[in-house]
mmCIF file of C-alpha atoms in Angstrom:
data_model
loop_
_atom_site.group_PDB
_atom_site.id
_atom_site.type_symbol
_atom_site.label_atom_id
_atom_site.label_comp_id
_atom_site.label_asym_id
_atom_site.label_seq_id
_atom_site.Cartn_x
_atom_site.Cartn_y
_atom_site.Cartn_z
ATOM 1 C CA MET M 1364 21.497 14.915 -21.665
ATOM 2 C CA ASN M 1365 25.048 14.469 -22.950
ATOM 3 C CA VAL M 1366 26.418 11.484 -24.878
ATOM 4 C CA GLU M 1367 28.019 9.910 -21.799
ATOM 5 C CA THR M 1368 24.799 10.211 -19.766
ATOM 6 C CA ARG M 1369 22.760 8.695 -22.616
ATOM 7 C CA ALA M 1370 25.185 5.766 -22.789
ATOM 8 C CA ASP M 1371 25.040 5.227 -19.038
ATOM 9 C CA THR M 1372 21.225 5.300 -19.109
ATOM 10 C CA ALA M 1373 21.046 2.820 -21.977
ATOM 11 C CA SER M 1374 23.509 0.529 -20.217
ATOM 12 C CA GLN M 1375 21.465 0.696 -17.024
ATOM 13 C CA SER M 1376 18.251 -0.178 -18.844
ATOM 14 C CA SER M 1377 19.840 -3.196 -20.532
ATOM 15 C CA ARG M 1378 21.292 -4.458 -17.232
ATOM 16 C CA MET M 1379 18.060 -4.107 -15.252
ATOM 17 C CA GLU M 1380 16.963 -7.451 -13.794
ATOM 18 C CA ILE M 1381 13.570 -8.463 -12.358
ATOM 19 C CA VAL M 1382 13.929 -11.161 -9.682
ATOM 20 C CA PRO M 1383 10.653 -12.617 -8.299
ATOM 21 C CA THR M 1384 10.494 -13.361 -4.578
ATOM 22 C CA GLY M 1385 9.230 -16.893 -5.198
ATOM 23 C CA ARG M 1386 6.077 -16.062 -3.228
ATOM 24 C CA GLN M 1387 2.590 -15.308 -4.531
ATOM 25 C CA LEU M 1388 3.635 -11.704 -5.094
ATOM 26 C CA GLY M 1389 6.627 -9.421 -5.141
ATOM 27 C CA ALA M 1390 9.813 -8.973 -7.183
ATOM 28 C CA GLU M 1391 13.086 -7.091 -6.786
ATOM 29 C CA VAL M 1392 14.383 -4.747 -9.478
ATOM 30 C CA ARG M 1393 18.181 -4.890 -9.619
ATOM 31 C CA HIS M 1394 20.905 -2.800 -11.328
ATOM 32 C CA VAL M 1395 18.848 0.368 -11.597
ATOM 33 C CA ASP M 1396 19.035 3.972 -10.432
ATOM 34 C CA LEU M 1397 15.479 5.303 -10.382
ATOM 35 C CA LYS M 1398 16.686 8.887 -10.886
ATOM 36 C CA HIS M 1399 18.007 7.941 -14.343
ATOM 37 C CA LEU M 1400 15.592 5.232 -15.485
ATOM 38 C CA ASP M 1401 14.806 5.637 -19.181
ATOM 39 C CA ASP M 1402 11.417 5.035 -20.795
ATOM 40 C CA ALA M 1403 12.263 1.490 -21.901
ATOM 41 C CA GLY M 1404 13.407 0.601 -18.399
ATOM 42 C CA PHE M 1405 10.305 2.115 -16.828
ATOM 43 C CA SER M 1406 8.054 0.210 -19.264
ATOM 44 C CA ALA M 1407 9.724 -3.047 -18.191
ATOM 45 C CA LEU M 1408 9.329 -2.099 -14.526
ATOM 46 C CA LEU M 1409 5.646 -1.253 -15.070
ATOM 47 C CA ARG M 1410 4.978 -4.608 -16.757
ATOM 48 C CA ALA M 1411 6.635 -6.375 -13.822
ATOM 49 C CA PHE M 1412 4.600 -4.271 -11.406
ATOM 50 C CA HIS M 1413 1.347 -5.434 -13.006
ATOM 51 C CA GLN M 1414 2.595 -9.031 -12.917
ATOM 52 C CA HIS M 1415 3.982 -9.125 -9.357
ATOM 53 C CA SER M 1416 1.933 -6.387 -7.586
ATOM 54 C CA VAL M 1417 4.866 -5.325 -5.352
ATOM 55 C CA MET M 1418 8.267 -4.082 -6.555
ATOM 56 C CA LEU M 1419 11.375 -3.625 -4.383
ATOM 57 C CA VAL M 1420 14.301 -1.461 -5.492
ATOM 58 C CA ARG M 1421 17.282 -1.387 -3.126
ATOM 59 C CA GLY M 1422 20.207 0.987 -2.782
ATOM 60 C CA GLN M 1423 18.502 4.186 -3.931
ATOM 61 C CA ASN M 1424 19.574 7.723 -3.025
ATOM 62 C CA LEU M 1425 16.456 9.813 -3.562
ATOM 63 C CA SER M 1426 15.535 13.318 -2.525
ATOM 64 C CA ASP M 1427 11.853 14.053 -1.943
ATOM 65 C CA GLN M 1428 11.760 15.636 -5.389
ATOM 66 C CA ASP M 1429 13.270 12.442 -6.890
ATOM 67 C CA LEU M 1430 10.677 10.307 -5.114
ATOM 68 C CA ILE M 1431 7.877 12.510 -6.418
ATOM 69 C CA ALA M 1432 9.270 12.486 -9.965
ATOM 70 C CA PHE M 1433 9.567 8.677 -10.047
ATOM 71 C CA SER M 1434 6.112 8.190 -8.539
ATOM 72 C CA ARG M 1435 4.540 10.534 -11.097
ATOM 73 C CA ARG M 1436 5.576 8.176 -13.888
ATOM 74 C CA PHE M 1437 2.786 5.886 -12.652
ATOM 75 C CA GLY M 1438 0.170 8.676 -12.714
ATOM 76 C CA ASP M 1439 -0.980 11.801 -10.939
ATOM 77 C CA LEU M 1440 -0.248 11.914 -7.206
ATOM 78 C CA ASP M 1441 -2.549 12.384 -4.250
ATOM 79 C CA TRP M 1442 -1.761 14.999 -1.682
ATOM 80 C CA ALA M 1443 -0.916 13.360 1.620
ATOM 81 C CA PRO M 1444 -3.610 13.504 4.310
ATOM 82 C CA VAL M 1445 -3.068 16.221 6.884
ATOM 83 C CA GLN M 1446 -1.018 15.173 9.918
ATOM 84 C CA GLU M 1447 -2.701 14.529 13.283
ATOM 85 C CA ASN M 1448 -1.467 17.957 14.447
ATOM 86 C CA GLY M 1449 -3.315 19.612 11.561
ATOM 87 C CA ARG M 1450 -0.230 20.523 9.499
ATOM 88 C CA ARG M 1451 1.270 19.265 6.275
ATOM 89 C CA PHE M 1452 4.163 16.845 6.629
ATOM 90 C CA VAL M 1453 6.675 18.595 4.341
ATOM 91 C CA ASP M 1454 6.340 22.302 3.615
ATOM 92 C CA GLY M 1455 5.987 22.917 -0.088
ATOM 93 C CA LEU M 1456 5.713 19.203 -0.957
ATOM 94 C CA PRO M 1457 2.123 18.156 -0.226
ATOM 95 C CA GLU M 1458 2.667 14.826 -2.028
ATOM 96 C CA ILE M 1459 4.997 13.547 0.722
ATOM 97 C CA TYR M 1460 3.571 11.628 3.691
ATOM 98 C CA ILE M 1461 5.996 10.836 6.515
ATOM 99 C CA VAL M 1462 5.607 7.496 8.284
ATOM 100 C CA SER M 1463 7.633 7.823 11.481
ATOM 101 C CA ASN M 1464 7.730 7.516 15.266
ATOM 102 C CA VAL M 1465 10.330 10.292 15.635
ATOM 103 C CA LYS M 1466 9.482 13.376 17.683
ATOM 104 C CA LEU M 1467 11.126 16.781 17.404
ATOM 105 C CA ASN M 1468 10.704 19.097 20.396
ATOM 106 C CA GLY M 1469 8.030 16.750 21.680
ATOM 107 C CA GLU M 1470 6.007 16.788 18.461
ATOM 108 C CA ALA M 1471 5.749 13.916 15.976
ATOM 109 C CA ILE M 1472 7.344 14.590 12.592
ATOM 110 C CA GLY M 1473 5.202 11.889 10.981
ATOM 111 C CA SER M 1474 2.355 9.469 11.529
ATOM 112 C CA LEU M 1475 1.562 5.884 12.606
ATOM 113 C CA GLY M 1476 4.054 5.708 15.495
ATOM 114 C CA ALA M 1477 5.863 2.472 16.407
ATOM 115 C CA GLY M 1478 2.939 0.105 16.922
ATOM 116 C CA GLU M 1479 1.624 -2.656 14.724
ATOM 117 C CA ALA M 1480 -0.216 -1.608 11.582
ATOM 118 C CA VAL M 1481 -2.752 -4.353 10.879
ATOM 119 C CA TRP M 1482 -3.592 -5.705 7.429
ATOM 120 C CA HIS M 1483 -5.157 -2.986 5.296
ATOM 121 C CA THR M 1484 -5.479 -1.350 1.896
ATOM 122 C CA ASP M 1485 -4.511 2.326 1.791
ATOM 123 C CA MET M 1486 -7.444 4.735 1.794
ATOM 124 C CA SER M 1487 -10.016 2.221 0.563
ATOM 125 C CA TYR M 1488 -12.609 4.304 2.431
ATOM 126 C CA LEU M 1489 -12.500 6.761 -0.507
ATOM 127 C CA ASP M 1490 -14.841 6.413 -3.479
ATOM 128 C CA THR M 1491 -11.761 6.305 -5.741
ATOM 129 C CA PRO M 1492 -8.865 4.815 -3.734
ATOM 130 C CA PRO M 1493 -5.237 5.296 -4.808
ATOM 131 C CA ILE M 1494 -3.802 2.997 -7.471
ATOM 132 C CA ALA M 1495 -0.520 2.435 -5.684
ATOM 133 C CA SER M 1496 1.690 3.571 -2.825
ATOM 134 C CA ALA M 1497 5.477 4.014 -2.808
ATOM 135 C CA LEU M 1498 7.459 3.918 0.438
ATOM 136 C CA TYR M 1499 11.120 4.980 0.704
ATOM 137 C CA ALA M 1500 13.314 4.122 3.717
ATOM 138 C CA LEU M 1501 15.428 6.916 5.215
ATOM 139 C CA GLU M 1502 16.016 5.503 8.726
ATOM 140 C CA ILE M 1503 15.105 2.061 10.040
ATOM 141 C CA PRO M 1504 15.203 0.437 13.488
ATOM 142 C CA PRO M 1505 17.715 -2.362 14.127
ATOM 143 C CA VAL M 1506 14.864 -4.834 14.695
ATOM 144 C CA GLY M 1507 11.179 -4.804 13.772
ATOM 145 C CA GLY M 1508 9.140 -2.553 11.516
ATOM 146 C CA ASN M 1509 9.083 -5.155 8.725
ATOM 147 C CA THR M 1510 6.304 -4.780 6.154
ATOM 148 C CA SER M 1511 4.341 -7.774 4.895
ATOM 149 C CA PHE M 1512 2.235 -7.878 1.739
ATOM 150 C CA CYS M 1513 -0.460 -10.346 0.755
ATOM 151 C CA SER M 1514 -1.918 -11.107 -2.662
ATOM 152 C CA MET M 1515 -5.659 -10.529 -2.836
ATOM 153 C CA TYR M 1516 -5.662 -12.527 -6.077
ATOM 154 C CA ALA M 1517 -4.334 -15.520 -4.141
ATOM 155 C CA VAL M 1518 -6.750 -14.919 -1.268
ATOM 156 C CA TYR M 1519 -9.709 -14.968 -3.665
ATOM 157 C CA ASP M 1520 -8.378 -18.015 -5.530
ATOM 158 C CA ALA M 1521 -8.091 -19.902 -2.213
ATOM 159 C CA LEU M 1522 -11.771 -19.479 -1.339
ATOM 160 C CA PRO M 1523 -13.972 -22.572 -1.682
ATOM 161 C CA SER M 1524 -16.391 -22.487 -4.623
ATOM 162 C CA ASP M 1525 -19.480 -22.260 -2.433
ATOM 163 C CA LEU M 1526 -18.025 -19.272 -0.575
ATOM 164 C CA LYS M 1527 -17.190 -17.565 -3.873
ATOM 165 C CA ARG M 1528 -20.803 -18.002 -4.981
ATOM 166 C CA ARG M 1529 -22.072 -16.664 -1.674
ATOM 167 C CA ILE M 1530 -20.073 -13.435 -1.868
ATOM 168 C CA ALA M 1531 -20.180 -12.867 -5.634
ATOM 169 C CA ASP M 1532 -22.655 -9.967 -5.550
ATOM 170 C CA LEU M 1533 -22.025 -8.548 -2.088
ATOM 171 C CA GLU M 1534 -20.870 -5.009 -1.381
ATOM 172 C CA ILE M 1535 -18.686 -3.941 1.540
ATOM 173 C CA LYS M 1536 -18.433 -0.616 3.340
ATOM 174 C CA HIS M 1537 -14.821 0.429 3.982
ATOM 175 C CA ASP M 1538 -14.589 2.351 7.234
ATOM 176 C CA GLY M 1539 -13.134 5.860 7.234
ATOM 177 C CA THR M 1540 -13.037 6.348 11.009
ATOM 178 C CA TYR M 1541 -9.590 4.973 11.873
ATOM 179 C CA ASN M 1542 -6.245 4.886 10.073
ATOM 180 C CA SER M 1543 -4.018 1.792 9.945
ATOM 181 C CA GLY M 1544 -2.302 2.797 13.193
ATOM 182 C CA GLY M 1545 -5.653 2.854 15.009
ATOM 183 C CA PHE M 1546 -5.833 6.661 15.228
ATOM 184 C CA VAL M 1547 -9.103 8.510 14.550
ATOM 185 C CA ARG M 1548 -8.831 10.421 11.267
ATOM 186 C CA GLN M 1549 -8.847 14.190 11.482
ATOM 187 C CA GLY M 1550 -12.347 15.688 11.496
ATOM 188 C CA VAL M 1551 -14.100 12.324 12.043
ATOM 189 C CA THR M 1552 -16.347 11.583 15.023
ATOM 190 C CA PRO M 1553 -15.352 8.116 16.278
ATOM 191 C CA THR M 1554 -17.895 5.331 16.172
ATOM 192 C CA ASP M 1555 -17.684 1.569 16.411
ATOM 193 C CA ASP M 1556 -21.005 0.855 14.686
ATOM 194 C CA PRO M 1557 -20.055 -0.238 11.150
ATOM 195 C CA ARG M 1558 -23.573 0.420 9.890
ATOM 196 C CA THR M 1559 -23.325 4.150 10.622
ATOM 197 C CA SER M 1560 -19.589 4.843 10.354
ATOM 198 C CA PRO M 1561 -18.316 6.950 7.416
ATOM 199 C CA GLY M 1562 -16.822 5.201 4.425
ATOM 200 C CA ALA M 1563 -17.182 4.167 0.790
ATOM 201 C CA ILE M 1564 -19.108 1.152 -0.496
ATOM 202 C CA HIS M 1565 -17.290 -1.104 -2.979
ATOM 203 C CA PRO M 1566 -17.874 -4.561 -4.487
ATOM 204 C CA LEU M 1567 -16.446 -7.306 -2.279
ATOM 205 C CA VAL M 1568 -15.112 -9.126 -5.357
ATOM 206 C CA CYS M 1569 -13.446 -6.833 -7.915
ATOM 207 C CA THR M 1570 -11.734 -7.270 -11.272
ATOM 208 C CA HIS M 1571 -8.318 -5.651 -11.661
ATOM 209 C CA PRO M 1572 -8.431 -3.166 -14.587
ATOM 210 C CA GLU M 1573 -4.929 -4.093 -15.832
ATOM 211 C CA SER M 1574 -4.639 -7.842 -15.249
ATOM 212 C CA GLY M 1575 -8.324 -8.772 -15.613
ATOM 213 C CA ARG M 1576 -7.975 -11.073 -12.586
ATOM 214 C CA GLN M 1577 -10.546 -11.264 -9.816
ATOM 215 C CA MET M 1578 -9.535 -10.302 -6.298
ATOM 216 C CA LEU M 1579 -11.081 -9.966 -2.862
ATOM 217 C CA TYR M 1580 -11.340 -6.309 -1.858
ATOM 218 C CA LEU M 1581 -11.535 -6.275 1.948
ATOM 219 C CA GLY M 1582 -9.778 -3.006 2.833
ATOM 220 C CA ARG M 1583 -9.462 -3.488 6.586
ATOM 221 C CA ARG M 1584 -11.341 -5.449 9.242
ATOM 222 C CA ARG M 1585 -12.280 -2.803 11.802
ATOM 223 C CA ASN M 1586 -15.777 -1.379 11.225
ATOM 224 C CA ALA M 1587 -16.210 -3.181 7.898
ATOM 225 C CA TYR M 1588 -19.802 -4.018 7.009
ATOM 226 C CA LEU M 1589 -21.399 -6.174 4.301
ATOM 227 C CA ILE M 1590 -24.302 -4.172 2.939
ATOM 228 C CA GLY M 1591 -27.768 -5.661 3.363
ATOM 229 C CA LEU M 1592 -26.814 -8.298 5.931
ATOM 230 C CA GLU M 1593 -27.732 -8.347 9.582
ATOM 231 C CA LEU M 1594 -24.782 -7.101 11.597
ATOM 232 C CA ALA M 1595 -24.129 -10.481 13.221
ATOM 233 C CA GLU M 1596 -24.225 -12.228 9.819
ATOM 234 C CA SER M 1597 -21.871 -9.628 8.341
ATOM 235 C CA GLU M 1598 -19.408 -10.046 11.205
ATOM 236 C CA THR M 1599 -19.433 -13.846 10.943
ATOM 237 C CA LEU M 1600 -18.876 -13.843 7.179
ATOM 238 C CA LEU M 1601 -16.129 -11.237 7.373
ATOM 239 C CA ASP M 1602 -14.369 -13.213 10.113
ATOM 240 C CA GLU M 1603 -14.460 -16.260 7.836
ATOM 241 C CA LEU M 1604 -13.028 -14.346 4.877
ATOM 242 C CA TRP M 1605 -10.251 -12.847 6.980
ATOM 243 C CA THR M 1606 -8.981 -16.292 7.953
ATOM 244 C CA TYR M 1607 -7.712 -16.580 4.369
ATOM 245 C CA VAL M 1608 -5.750 -13.317 4.687
ATOM 246 C CA ALA M 1609 -3.822 -14.548 7.738
ATOM 247 C CA ARG M 1610 -2.245 -17.478 5.844
ATOM 248 C CA PRO M 1611 1.529 -17.260 5.232
ATOM 249 C CA ASP M 1612 1.280 -18.902 1.789
ATOM 250 C CA VAL M 1613 -0.333 -15.779 0.282
ATOM 251 C CA ALA M 1614 2.138 -13.286 1.795
ATOM 252 C CA TRP M 1615 5.686 -11.957 1.497
ATOM 253 C CA GLU M 1616 7.578 -10.130 4.282
ATOM 254 C CA HIS M 1617 10.068 -7.383 3.489
ATOM 255 C CA VAL M 1618 12.927 -6.593 5.903
ATOM 256 C CA TRP M 1619 13.890 -2.985 5.244
ATOM 257 C CA LYS M 1620 17.306 -1.473 4.552
ATOM 258 C CA VAL M 1621 18.057 2.234 4.232
ATOM 259 C CA GLY M 1622 17.671 3.219 0.571
ATOM 260 C CA ASP M 1623 14.936 0.670 -0.155
ATOM 261 C CA LEU M 1624 11.967 1.803 -2.212
ATOM 262 C CA VAL M 1625 8.891 -0.428 -2.353
ATOM 263 C CA ILE M 1626 5.898 0.328 -4.540
ATOM 264 C CA TRP M 1627 2.774 -1.784 -4.292
ATOM 265 C CA ASP M 1628 -0.490 -2.122 -6.180
ATOM 266 C CA ASN M 1629 -3.080 -0.853 -3.749
ATOM 267 C CA ARG M 1630 -5.876 -2.734 -5.508
ATOM 268 C CA SER M 1631 -4.514 -6.289 -5.599
ATOM 269 C CA THR M 1632 -2.636 -6.317 -2.268
ATOM 270 C CA MET M 1633 -2.965 -5.581 1.412
ATOM 271 C CA HIS M 1634 -0.081 -4.834 3.770
ATOM 272 C CA ARG M 1635 0.778 -4.687 7.457
ATOM 273 C CA ARG M 1636 3.722 -3.585 9.632
ATOM 274 C CA ASP M 1637 5.394 -5.227 12.607
ATOM 275 C CA PRO M 1638 5.767 -3.074 15.746
ATOM 276 C CA PHE M 1639 9.223 -1.935 16.840
ATOM 277 C CA ASP M 1640 10.952 -0.308 19.805
ATOM 278 C CA ASP M 1641 9.650 3.250 20.109
ATOM 279 C CA HIS M 1642 13.088 4.373 21.312
ATOM 280 C CA ALA M 1643 14.513 3.419 17.905
ATOM 281 C CA ARG M 1644 14.083 5.746 14.929
ATOM 282 C CA ARG M 1645 12.134 4.900 11.795
ATOM 283 C CA ILE M 1646 11.583 7.475 9.042
ATOM 284 C CA MET M 1647 9.910 6.583 5.752
ATOM 285 C CA HIS M 1648 8.588 8.910 3.057
ATOM 286 C CA ARG M 1649 5.524 7.839 1.087
ATOM 287 C CA THR M 1650 3.767 8.940 -2.077
ATOM 288 C CA GLN M 1651 0.457 7.724 -3.490
ATOM 289 C CA ILE M 1652 -0.627 7.417 -7.109
ATOM 290 C CA LYS M 1653 -4.087 8.879 -7.499
ATOM 291 C CA GLY M 1654 -6.970 6.555 -8.360
ATOM 292 C CA THR M 1655 -8.653 6.903 -11.729
ATOM 293 C CA GLN M 1656 -11.763 4.741 -11.275
ATOM 294 C CA ARG M 1657 -13.847 3.139 -8.569
ATOM 295 C CA PRO M 1658 -13.181 -0.533 -7.770
ATOM 296 C CA ARG M 1659 -15.562 -2.726 -9.749
#
């Protein structure tokens, strides 16, 4: 690194600004180029990430290698799940997952299509789910495809005391049958019986390892099951808990622009996507930071 580059990097770090959304979660990082973020700047970004759970950085110009390099500063990366057609998304870069509705020669280049993606936590059906996910916008539709995030700290805090006591020691099975677009995962036999579907069992109420705050860990609604309860009782209680997720006061909606990068804490948030016109193009590249411990 030459003297001029060092000066530019130091200047960038000192100018970096963290601007909260004013909602229960989320903040924008301004005046930063993620390709040249120094250690002091990244430490400030990481502190803000643990405080706000979702970070938005606009106006970036990242190659896939740049996206991977930035994401690796948070920890080791997961390899992306294999595409529905059985192939990797990007040859030679197994860390990149393409979220897109675009087809090339009649074949999808990515996953999840143009439909709604309901509230969910990424890959919570694993014993050790990812710590975080980063999503980078390459092409966006003129309307729709917005991503909303909700704070699972705020959801838990909003529960009445008697409901908190009722769920304090419960465990929940996170279904591994369907992805967030409603597609059956590769190699899985579909079932709609939550008692027998594949998936990991986690505490319903977890403590975040960085913040120490308690949060509700729901994962996703479809095929979820509260261990030890009769199925009807599990369904009724889960329906009650999910009414707190649907409230706008615990959420923040992001309207994408090309060059936006959003990274979210996969433990303390859930997210969803609005549908959009399938004739419009949407291409996003995603990385995931590998989990290091089971939720607890």
